[in-house]
mmCIF file with all atom_site columns, C-alpha atoms in Angstrom:
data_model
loop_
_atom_site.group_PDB
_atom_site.id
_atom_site.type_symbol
_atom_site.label_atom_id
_atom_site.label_alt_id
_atom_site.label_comp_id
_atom_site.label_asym_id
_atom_site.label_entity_id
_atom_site.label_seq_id
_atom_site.pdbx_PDB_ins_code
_atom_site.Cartn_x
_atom_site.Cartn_y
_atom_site.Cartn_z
_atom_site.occupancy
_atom_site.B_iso_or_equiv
_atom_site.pdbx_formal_charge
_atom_site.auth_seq_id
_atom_site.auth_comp_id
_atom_site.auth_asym_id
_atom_site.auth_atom_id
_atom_site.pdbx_PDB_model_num
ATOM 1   C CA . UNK A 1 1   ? 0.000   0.000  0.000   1.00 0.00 ? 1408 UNK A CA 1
ATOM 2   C CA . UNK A 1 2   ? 1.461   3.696  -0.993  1.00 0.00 ? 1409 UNK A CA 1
ATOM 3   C CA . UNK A 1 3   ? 2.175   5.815  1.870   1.00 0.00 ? 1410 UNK A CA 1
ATOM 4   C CA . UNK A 1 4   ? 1.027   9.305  2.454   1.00 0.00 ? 1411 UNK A CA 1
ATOM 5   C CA . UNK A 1 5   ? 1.852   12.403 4.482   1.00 0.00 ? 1412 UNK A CA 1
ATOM 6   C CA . UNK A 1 6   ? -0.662  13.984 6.583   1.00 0.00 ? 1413 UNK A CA 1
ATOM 7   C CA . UNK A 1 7   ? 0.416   17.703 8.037   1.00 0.00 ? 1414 UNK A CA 1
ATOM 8   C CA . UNK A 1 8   ? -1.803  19.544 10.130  1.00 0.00 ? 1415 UNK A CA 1
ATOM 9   C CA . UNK A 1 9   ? -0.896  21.377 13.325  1.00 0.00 ? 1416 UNK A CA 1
ATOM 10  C CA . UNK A 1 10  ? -4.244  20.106 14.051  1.00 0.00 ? 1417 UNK A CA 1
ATOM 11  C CA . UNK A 1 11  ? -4.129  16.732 16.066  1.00 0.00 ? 1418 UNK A CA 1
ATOM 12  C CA . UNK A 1 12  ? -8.043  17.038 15.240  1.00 0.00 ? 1419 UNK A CA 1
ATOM 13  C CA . UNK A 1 13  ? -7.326  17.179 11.730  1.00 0.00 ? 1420 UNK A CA 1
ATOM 14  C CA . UNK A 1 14  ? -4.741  14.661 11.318  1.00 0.00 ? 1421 UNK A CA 1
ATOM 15  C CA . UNK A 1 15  ? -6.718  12.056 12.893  1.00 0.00 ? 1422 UNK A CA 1
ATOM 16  C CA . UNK A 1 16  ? -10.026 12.388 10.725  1.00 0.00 ? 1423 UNK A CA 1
ATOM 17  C CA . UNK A 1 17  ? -7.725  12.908 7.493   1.00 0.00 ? 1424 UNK A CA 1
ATOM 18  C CA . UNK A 1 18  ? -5.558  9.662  8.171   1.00 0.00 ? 1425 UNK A CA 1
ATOM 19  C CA . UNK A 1 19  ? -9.110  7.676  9.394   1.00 0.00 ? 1426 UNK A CA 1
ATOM 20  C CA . UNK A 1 20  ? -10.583 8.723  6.004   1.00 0.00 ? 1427 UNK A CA 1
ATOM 21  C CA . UNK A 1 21  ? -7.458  7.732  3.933   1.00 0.00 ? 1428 UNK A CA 1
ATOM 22  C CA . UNK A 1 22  ? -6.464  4.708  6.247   1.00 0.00 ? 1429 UNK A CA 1
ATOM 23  C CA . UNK A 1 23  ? -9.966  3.355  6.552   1.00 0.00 ? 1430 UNK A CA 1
ATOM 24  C CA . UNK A 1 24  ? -10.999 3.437  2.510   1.00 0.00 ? 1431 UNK A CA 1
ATOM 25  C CA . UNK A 1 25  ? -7.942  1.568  2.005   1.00 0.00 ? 1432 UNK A CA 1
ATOM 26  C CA . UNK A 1 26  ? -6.279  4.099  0.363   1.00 0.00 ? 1433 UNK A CA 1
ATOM 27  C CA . UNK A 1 27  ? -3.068  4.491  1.612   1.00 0.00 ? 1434 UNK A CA 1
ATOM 28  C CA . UNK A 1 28  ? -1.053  4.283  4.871   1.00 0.00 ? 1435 UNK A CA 1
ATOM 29  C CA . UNK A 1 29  ? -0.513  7.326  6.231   1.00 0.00 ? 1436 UNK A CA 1
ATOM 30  C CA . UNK A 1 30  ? 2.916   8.956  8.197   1.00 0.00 ? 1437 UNK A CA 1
ATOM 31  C CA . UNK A 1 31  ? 1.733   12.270 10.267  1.00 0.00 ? 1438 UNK A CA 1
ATOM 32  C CA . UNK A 1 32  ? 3.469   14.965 10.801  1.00 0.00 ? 1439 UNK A CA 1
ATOM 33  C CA . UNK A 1 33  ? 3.047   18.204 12.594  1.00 0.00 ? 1440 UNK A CA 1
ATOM 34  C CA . UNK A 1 34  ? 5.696   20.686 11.534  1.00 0.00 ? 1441 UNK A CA 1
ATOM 35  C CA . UNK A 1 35  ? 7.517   21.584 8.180   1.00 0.00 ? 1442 UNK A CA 1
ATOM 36  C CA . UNK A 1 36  ? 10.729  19.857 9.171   1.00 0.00 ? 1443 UNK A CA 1
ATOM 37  C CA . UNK A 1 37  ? 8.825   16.639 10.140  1.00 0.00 ? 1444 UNK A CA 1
ATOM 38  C CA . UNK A 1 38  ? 7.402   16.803 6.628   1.00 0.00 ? 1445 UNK A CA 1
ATOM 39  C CA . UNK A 1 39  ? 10.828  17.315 4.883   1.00 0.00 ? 1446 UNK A CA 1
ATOM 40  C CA . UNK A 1 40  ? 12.477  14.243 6.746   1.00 0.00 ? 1447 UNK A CA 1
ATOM 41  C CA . UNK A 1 41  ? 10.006  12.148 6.011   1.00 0.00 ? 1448 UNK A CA 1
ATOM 42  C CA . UNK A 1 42  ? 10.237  12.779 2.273   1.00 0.00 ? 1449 UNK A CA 1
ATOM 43  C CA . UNK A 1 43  ? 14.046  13.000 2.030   1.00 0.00 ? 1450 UNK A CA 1
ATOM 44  C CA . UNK A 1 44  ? 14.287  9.681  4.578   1.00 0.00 ? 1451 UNK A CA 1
ATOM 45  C CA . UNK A 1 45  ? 11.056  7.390  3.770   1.00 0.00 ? 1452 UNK A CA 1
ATOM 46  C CA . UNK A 1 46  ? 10.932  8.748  -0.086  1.00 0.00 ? 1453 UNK A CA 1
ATOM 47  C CA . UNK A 1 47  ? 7.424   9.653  -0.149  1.00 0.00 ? 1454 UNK A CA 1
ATOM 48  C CA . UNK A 1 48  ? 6.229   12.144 -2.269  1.00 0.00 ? 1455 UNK A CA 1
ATOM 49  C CA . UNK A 1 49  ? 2.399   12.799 -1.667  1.00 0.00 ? 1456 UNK A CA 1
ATOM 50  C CA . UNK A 1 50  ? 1.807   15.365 0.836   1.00 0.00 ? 1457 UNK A CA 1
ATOM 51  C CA . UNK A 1 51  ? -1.751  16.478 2.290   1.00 0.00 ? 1458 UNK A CA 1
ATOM 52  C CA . UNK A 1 52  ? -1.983  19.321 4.678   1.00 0.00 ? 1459 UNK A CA 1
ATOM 53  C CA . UNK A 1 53  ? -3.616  22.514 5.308   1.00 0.00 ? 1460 UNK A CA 1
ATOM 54  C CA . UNK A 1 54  ? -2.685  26.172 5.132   1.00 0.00 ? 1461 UNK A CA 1
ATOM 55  C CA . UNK A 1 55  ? 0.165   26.278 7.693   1.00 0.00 ? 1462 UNK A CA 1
ATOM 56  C CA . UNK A 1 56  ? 2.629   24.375 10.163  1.00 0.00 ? 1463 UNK A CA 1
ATOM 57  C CA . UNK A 1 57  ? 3.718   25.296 12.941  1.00 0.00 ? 1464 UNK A CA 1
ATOM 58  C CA . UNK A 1 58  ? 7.014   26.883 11.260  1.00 0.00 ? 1465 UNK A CA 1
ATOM 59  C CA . UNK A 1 59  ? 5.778   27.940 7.762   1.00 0.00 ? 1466 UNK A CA 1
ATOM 60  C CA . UNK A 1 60  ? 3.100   28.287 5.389   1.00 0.00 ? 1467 UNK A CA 1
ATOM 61  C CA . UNK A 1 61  ? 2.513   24.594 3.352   1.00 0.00 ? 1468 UNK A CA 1
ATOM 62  C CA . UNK A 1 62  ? 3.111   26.838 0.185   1.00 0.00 ? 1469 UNK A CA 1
ATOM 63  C CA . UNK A 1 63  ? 6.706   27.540 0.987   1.00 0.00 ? 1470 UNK A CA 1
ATOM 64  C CA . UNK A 1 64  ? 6.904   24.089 2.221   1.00 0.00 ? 1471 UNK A CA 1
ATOM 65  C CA . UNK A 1 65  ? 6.208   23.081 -1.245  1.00 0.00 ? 1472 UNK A CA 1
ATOM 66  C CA . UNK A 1 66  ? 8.267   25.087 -2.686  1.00 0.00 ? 1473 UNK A CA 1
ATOM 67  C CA . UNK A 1 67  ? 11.245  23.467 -0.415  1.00 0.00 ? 1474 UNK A CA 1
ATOM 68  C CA . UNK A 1 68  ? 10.276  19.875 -1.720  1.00 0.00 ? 1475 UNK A CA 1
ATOM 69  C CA . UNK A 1 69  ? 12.070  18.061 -4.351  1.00 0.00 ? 1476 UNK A CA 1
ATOM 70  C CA . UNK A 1 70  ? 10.189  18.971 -7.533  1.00 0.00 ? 1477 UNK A CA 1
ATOM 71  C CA . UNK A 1 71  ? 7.912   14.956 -7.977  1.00 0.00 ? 1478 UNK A CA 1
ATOM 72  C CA . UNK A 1 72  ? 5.831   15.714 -4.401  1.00 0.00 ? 1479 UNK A CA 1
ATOM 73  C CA . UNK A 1 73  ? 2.628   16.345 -4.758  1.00 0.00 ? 1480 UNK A CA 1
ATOM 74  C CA . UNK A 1 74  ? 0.539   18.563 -2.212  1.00 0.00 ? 1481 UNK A CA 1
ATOM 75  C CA . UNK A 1 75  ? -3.298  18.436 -1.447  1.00 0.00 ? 1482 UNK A CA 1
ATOM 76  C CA . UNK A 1 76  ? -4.164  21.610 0.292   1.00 0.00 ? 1483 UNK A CA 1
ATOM 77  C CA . UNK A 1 77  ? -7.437  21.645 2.437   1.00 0.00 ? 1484 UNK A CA 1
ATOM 78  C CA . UNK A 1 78  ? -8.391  24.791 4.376   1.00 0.00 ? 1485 UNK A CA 1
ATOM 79  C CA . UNK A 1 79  ? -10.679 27.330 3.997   1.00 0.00 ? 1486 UNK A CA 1
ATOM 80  C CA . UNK A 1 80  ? -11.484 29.046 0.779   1.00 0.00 ? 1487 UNK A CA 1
ATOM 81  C CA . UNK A 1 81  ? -10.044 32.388 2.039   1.00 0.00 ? 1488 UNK A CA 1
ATOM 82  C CA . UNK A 1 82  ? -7.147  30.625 2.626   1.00 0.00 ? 1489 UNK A CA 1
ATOM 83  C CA . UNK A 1 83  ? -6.771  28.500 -0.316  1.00 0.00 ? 1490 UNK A CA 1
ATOM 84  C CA . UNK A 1 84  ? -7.429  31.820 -2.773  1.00 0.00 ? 1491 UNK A CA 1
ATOM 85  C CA . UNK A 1 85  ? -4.373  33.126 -1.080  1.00 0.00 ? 1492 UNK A CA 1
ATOM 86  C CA . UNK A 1 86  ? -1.646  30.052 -2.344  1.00 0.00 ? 1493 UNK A CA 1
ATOM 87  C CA . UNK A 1 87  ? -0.887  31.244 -6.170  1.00 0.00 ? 1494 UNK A CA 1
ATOM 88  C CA . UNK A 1 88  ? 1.963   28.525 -6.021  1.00 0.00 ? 1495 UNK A CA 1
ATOM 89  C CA . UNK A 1 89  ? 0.819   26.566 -9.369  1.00 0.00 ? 1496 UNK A CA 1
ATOM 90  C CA . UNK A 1 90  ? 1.110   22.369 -8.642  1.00 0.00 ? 1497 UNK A CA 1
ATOM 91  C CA . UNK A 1 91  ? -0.773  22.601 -5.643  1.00 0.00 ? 1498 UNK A CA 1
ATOM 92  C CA . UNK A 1 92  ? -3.986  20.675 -5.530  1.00 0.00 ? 1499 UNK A CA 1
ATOM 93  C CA . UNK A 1 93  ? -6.331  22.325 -3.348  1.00 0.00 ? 1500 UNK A CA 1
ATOM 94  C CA . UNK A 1 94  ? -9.654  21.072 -1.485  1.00 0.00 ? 1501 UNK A CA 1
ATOM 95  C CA . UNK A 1 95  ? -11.966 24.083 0.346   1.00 0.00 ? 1502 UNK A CA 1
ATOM 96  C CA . UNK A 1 96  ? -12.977 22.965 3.605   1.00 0.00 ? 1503 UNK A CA 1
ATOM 97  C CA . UNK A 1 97  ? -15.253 21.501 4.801   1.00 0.00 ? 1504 UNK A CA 1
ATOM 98  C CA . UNK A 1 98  ? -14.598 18.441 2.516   1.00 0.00 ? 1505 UNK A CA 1
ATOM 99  C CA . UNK A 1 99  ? -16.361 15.360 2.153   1.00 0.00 ? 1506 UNK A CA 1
ATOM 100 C CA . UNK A 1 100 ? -14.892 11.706 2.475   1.00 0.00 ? 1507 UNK A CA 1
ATOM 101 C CA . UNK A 1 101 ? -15.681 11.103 -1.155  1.00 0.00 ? 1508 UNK A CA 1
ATOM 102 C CA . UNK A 1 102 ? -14.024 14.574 -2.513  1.00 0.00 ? 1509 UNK A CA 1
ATOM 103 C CA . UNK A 1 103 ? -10.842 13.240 -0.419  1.00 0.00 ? 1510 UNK A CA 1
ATOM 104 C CA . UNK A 1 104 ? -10.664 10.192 -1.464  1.00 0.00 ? 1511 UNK A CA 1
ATOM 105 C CA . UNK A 1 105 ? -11.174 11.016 -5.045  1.00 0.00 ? 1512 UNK A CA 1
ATOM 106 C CA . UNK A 1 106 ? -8.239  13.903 -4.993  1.00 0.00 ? 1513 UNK A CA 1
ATOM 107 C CA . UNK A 1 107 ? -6.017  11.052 -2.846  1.00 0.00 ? 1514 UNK A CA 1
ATOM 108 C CA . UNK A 1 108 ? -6.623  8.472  -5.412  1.00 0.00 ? 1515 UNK A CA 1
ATOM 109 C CA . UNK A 1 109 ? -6.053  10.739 -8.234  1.00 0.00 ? 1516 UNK A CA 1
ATOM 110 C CA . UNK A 1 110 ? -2.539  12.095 -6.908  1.00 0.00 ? 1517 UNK A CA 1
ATOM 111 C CA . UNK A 1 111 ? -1.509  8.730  -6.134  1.00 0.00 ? 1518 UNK A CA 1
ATOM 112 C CA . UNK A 1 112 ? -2.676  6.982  -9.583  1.00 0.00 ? 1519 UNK A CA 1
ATOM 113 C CA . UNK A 1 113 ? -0.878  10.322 -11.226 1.00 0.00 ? 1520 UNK A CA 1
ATOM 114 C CA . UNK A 1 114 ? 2.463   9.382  -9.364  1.00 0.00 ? 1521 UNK A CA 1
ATOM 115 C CA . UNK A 1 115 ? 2.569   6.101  -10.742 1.00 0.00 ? 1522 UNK A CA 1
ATOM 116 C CA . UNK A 1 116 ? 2.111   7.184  -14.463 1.00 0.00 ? 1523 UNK A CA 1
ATOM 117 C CA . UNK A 1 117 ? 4.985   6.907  -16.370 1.00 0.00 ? 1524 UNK A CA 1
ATOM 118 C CA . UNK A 1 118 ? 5.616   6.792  -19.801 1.00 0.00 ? 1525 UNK A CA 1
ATOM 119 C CA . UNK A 1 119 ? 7.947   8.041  -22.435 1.00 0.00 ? 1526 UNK A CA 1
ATOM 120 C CA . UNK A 1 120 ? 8.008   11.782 -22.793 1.00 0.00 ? 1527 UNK A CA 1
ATOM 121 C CA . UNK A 1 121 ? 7.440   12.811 -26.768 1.00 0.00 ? 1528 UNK A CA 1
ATOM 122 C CA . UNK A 1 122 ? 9.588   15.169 -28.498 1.00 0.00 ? 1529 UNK A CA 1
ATOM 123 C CA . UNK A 1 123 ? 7.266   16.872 -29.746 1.00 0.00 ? 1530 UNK A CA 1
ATOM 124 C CA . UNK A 1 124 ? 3.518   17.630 -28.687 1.00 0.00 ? 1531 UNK A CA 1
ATOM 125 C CA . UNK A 1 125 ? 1.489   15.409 -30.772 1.00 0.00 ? 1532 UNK A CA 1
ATOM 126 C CA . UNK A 1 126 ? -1.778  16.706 -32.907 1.00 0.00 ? 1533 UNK A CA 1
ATOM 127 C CA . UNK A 1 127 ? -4.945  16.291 -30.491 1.00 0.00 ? 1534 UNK A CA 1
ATOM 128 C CA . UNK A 1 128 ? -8.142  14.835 -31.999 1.00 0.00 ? 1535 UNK A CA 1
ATOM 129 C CA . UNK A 1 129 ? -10.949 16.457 -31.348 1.00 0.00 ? 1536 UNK A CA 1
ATOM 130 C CA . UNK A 1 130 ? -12.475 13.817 -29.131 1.00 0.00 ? 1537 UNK A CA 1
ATOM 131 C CA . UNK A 1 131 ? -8.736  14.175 -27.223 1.00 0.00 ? 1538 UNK A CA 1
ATOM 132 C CA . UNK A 1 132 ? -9.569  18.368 -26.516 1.00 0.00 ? 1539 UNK A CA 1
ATOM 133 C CA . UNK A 1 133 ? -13.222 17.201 -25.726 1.00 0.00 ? 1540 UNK A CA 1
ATOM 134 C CA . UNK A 1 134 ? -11.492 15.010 -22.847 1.00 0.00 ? 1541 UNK A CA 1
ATOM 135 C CA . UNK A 1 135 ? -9.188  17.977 -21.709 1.00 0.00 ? 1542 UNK A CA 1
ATOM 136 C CA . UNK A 1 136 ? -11.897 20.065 -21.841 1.00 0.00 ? 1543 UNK A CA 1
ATOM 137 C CA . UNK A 1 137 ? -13.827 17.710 -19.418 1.00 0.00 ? 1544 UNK A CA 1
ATOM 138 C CA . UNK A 1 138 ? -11.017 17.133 -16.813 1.00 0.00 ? 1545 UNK A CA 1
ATOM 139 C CA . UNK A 1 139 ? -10.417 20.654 -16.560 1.00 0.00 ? 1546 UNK A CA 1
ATOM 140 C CA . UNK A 1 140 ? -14.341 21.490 -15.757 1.00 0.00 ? 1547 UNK A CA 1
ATOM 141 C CA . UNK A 1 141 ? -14.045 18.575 -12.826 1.00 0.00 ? 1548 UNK A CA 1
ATOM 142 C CA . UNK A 1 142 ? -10.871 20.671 -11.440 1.00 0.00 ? 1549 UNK A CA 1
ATOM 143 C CA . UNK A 1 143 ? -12.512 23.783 -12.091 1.00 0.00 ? 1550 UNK A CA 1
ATOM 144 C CA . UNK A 1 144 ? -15.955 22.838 -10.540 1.00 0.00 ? 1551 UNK A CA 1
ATOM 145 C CA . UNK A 1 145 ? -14.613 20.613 -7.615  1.00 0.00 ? 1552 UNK A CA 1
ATOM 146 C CA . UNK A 1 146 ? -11.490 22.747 -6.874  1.00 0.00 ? 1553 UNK A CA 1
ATOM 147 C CA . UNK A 1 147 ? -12.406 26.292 -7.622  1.00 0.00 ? 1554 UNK A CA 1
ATOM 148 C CA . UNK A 1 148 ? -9.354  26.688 -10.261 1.00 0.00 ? 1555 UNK A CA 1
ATOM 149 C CA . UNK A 1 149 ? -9.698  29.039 -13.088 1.00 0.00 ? 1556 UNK A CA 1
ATOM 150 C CA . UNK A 1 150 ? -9.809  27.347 -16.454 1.00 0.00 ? 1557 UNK A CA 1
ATOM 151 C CA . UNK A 1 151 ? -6.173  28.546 -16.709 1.00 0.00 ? 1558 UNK A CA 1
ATOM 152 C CA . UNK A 1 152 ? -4.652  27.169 -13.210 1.00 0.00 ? 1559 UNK A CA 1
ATOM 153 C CA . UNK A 1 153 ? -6.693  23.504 -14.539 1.00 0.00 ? 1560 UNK A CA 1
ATOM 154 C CA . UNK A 1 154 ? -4.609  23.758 -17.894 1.00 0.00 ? 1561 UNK A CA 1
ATOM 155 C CA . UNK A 1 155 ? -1.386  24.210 -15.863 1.00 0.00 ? 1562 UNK A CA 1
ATOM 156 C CA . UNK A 1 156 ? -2.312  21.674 -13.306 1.00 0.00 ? 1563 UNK A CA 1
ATOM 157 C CA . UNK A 1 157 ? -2.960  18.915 -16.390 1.00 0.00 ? 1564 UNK A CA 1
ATOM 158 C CA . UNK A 1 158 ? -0.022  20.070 -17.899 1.00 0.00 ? 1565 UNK A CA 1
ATOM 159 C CA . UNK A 1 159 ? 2.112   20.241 -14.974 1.00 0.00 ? 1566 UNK A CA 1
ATOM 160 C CA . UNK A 1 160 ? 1.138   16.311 -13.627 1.00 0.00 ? 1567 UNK A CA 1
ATOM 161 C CA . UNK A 1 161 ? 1.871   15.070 -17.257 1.00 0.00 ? 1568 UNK A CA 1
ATOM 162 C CA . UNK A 1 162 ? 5.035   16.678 -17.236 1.00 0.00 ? 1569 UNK A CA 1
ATOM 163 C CA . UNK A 1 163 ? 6.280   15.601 -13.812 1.00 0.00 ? 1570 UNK A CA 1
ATOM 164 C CA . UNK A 1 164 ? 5.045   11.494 -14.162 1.00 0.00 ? 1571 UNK A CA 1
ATOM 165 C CA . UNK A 1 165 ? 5.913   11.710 -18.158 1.00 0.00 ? 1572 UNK A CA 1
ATOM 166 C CA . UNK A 1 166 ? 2.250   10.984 -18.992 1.00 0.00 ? 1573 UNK A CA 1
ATOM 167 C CA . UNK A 1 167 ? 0.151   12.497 -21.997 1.00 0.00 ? 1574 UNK A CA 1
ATOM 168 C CA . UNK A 1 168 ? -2.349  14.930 -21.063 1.00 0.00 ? 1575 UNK A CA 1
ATOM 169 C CA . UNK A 1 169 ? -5.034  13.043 -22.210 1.00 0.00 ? 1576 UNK A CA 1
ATOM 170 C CA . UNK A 1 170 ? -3.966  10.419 -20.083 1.00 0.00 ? 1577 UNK A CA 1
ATOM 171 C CA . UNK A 1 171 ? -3.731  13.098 -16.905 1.00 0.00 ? 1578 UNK A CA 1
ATOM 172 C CA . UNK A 1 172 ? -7.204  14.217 -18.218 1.00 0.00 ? 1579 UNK A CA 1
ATOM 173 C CA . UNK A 1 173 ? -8.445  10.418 -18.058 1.00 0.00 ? 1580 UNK A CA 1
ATOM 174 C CA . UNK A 1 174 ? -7.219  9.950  -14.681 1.00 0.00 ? 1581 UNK A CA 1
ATOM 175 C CA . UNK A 1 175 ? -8.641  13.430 -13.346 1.00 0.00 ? 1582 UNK A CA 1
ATOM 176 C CA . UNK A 1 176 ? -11.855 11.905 -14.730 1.00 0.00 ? 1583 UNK A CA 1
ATOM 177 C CA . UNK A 1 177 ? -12.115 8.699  -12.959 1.00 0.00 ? 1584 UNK A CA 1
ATOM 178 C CA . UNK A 1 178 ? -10.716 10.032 -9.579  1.00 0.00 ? 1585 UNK A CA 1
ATOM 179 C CA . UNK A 1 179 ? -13.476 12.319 -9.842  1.00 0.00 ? 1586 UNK A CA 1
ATOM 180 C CA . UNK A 1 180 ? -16.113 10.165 -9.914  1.00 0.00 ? 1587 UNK A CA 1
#
């Protein structure tokens, strides 16, 4: 089973996250409660999913972020006052309150987009139209479910791809079944 870190000051927090995650069968979850907790656990146990709120104890998780190496993903869940205030682009955001099935669905998704790998292309291929229709659709979910701009869901698609090597319409396809 993949492993996950949870990061909340939040005892609270941490324990419903890593019951949700945990108990779905998701993943197995490593808790943490400050920024350098977080950072040892990815530089010692290798894992590279993070989910967390705004802030640690330390620093914002946006700086955090920017501090990781560059294949960690981040799930940020707070408030959406908070949220609209991290412009950092590759952070997947959730506005609180969440439900069990929206985290689940944005856990699966980062973890099935960590695994992707496949050859990186020279040079971007011609989409079919059927292809843009799929883009189209994956960025609505992120928009709708994430409150993104259509802009920040074009970077996030293109960003994942980029990082795991995948085709876009691939990152589209898994943005689509995660989010259902």
């Amino acid at each position: 089973m993949r492993k996950v870190i949870v990061a909340f000051e939040n005892t609270l927090n941490s324990a419903k996250i890593q019951e949700s995650v945990e108990g779905a069968g998701v993943a197995s979850c490593v808790v943490c409660r400050s920024a350098a907790e977080v950072k040892r656990a990815v530089n010692k146990q290798r894992l590279d999913t993070i989910i967390c709120g705004f802030k640690l104890r330390e620093e914002s998780c946006q700086e955090l972020y920017q501090d990781l190496p560059s294949g960690c993903s981040m799930l940020m869940i707070g408030p959406q006052s908070q949220l609209e205030l991290c412009q950092t682009e590759g952070i997947f955001k959730l506005y609180a309150p969440v439900s069990r099935g929206d985290l689940l669905a944005s856990v699966r998704m980062l973890l099935q987009l960590r695994q992707r790998r496949a050859p990186r292309q020279s040079a971007p291929p011609q989409r079919s139209q059927e292809d843009k229709q799929l883009v189209a659709e994956a960025k609505a979910v992120l928009m709708d479910r994430h409150g993104m701009t259509e802009e920040e869901a074009h970077r996030f698609l293109q960003k994942q791809s980029m990082d795991h090597g995948a085709k876009l319409t691939d990152t589209a396809r898994m943005v689509l079944a995660g989010g259902e």
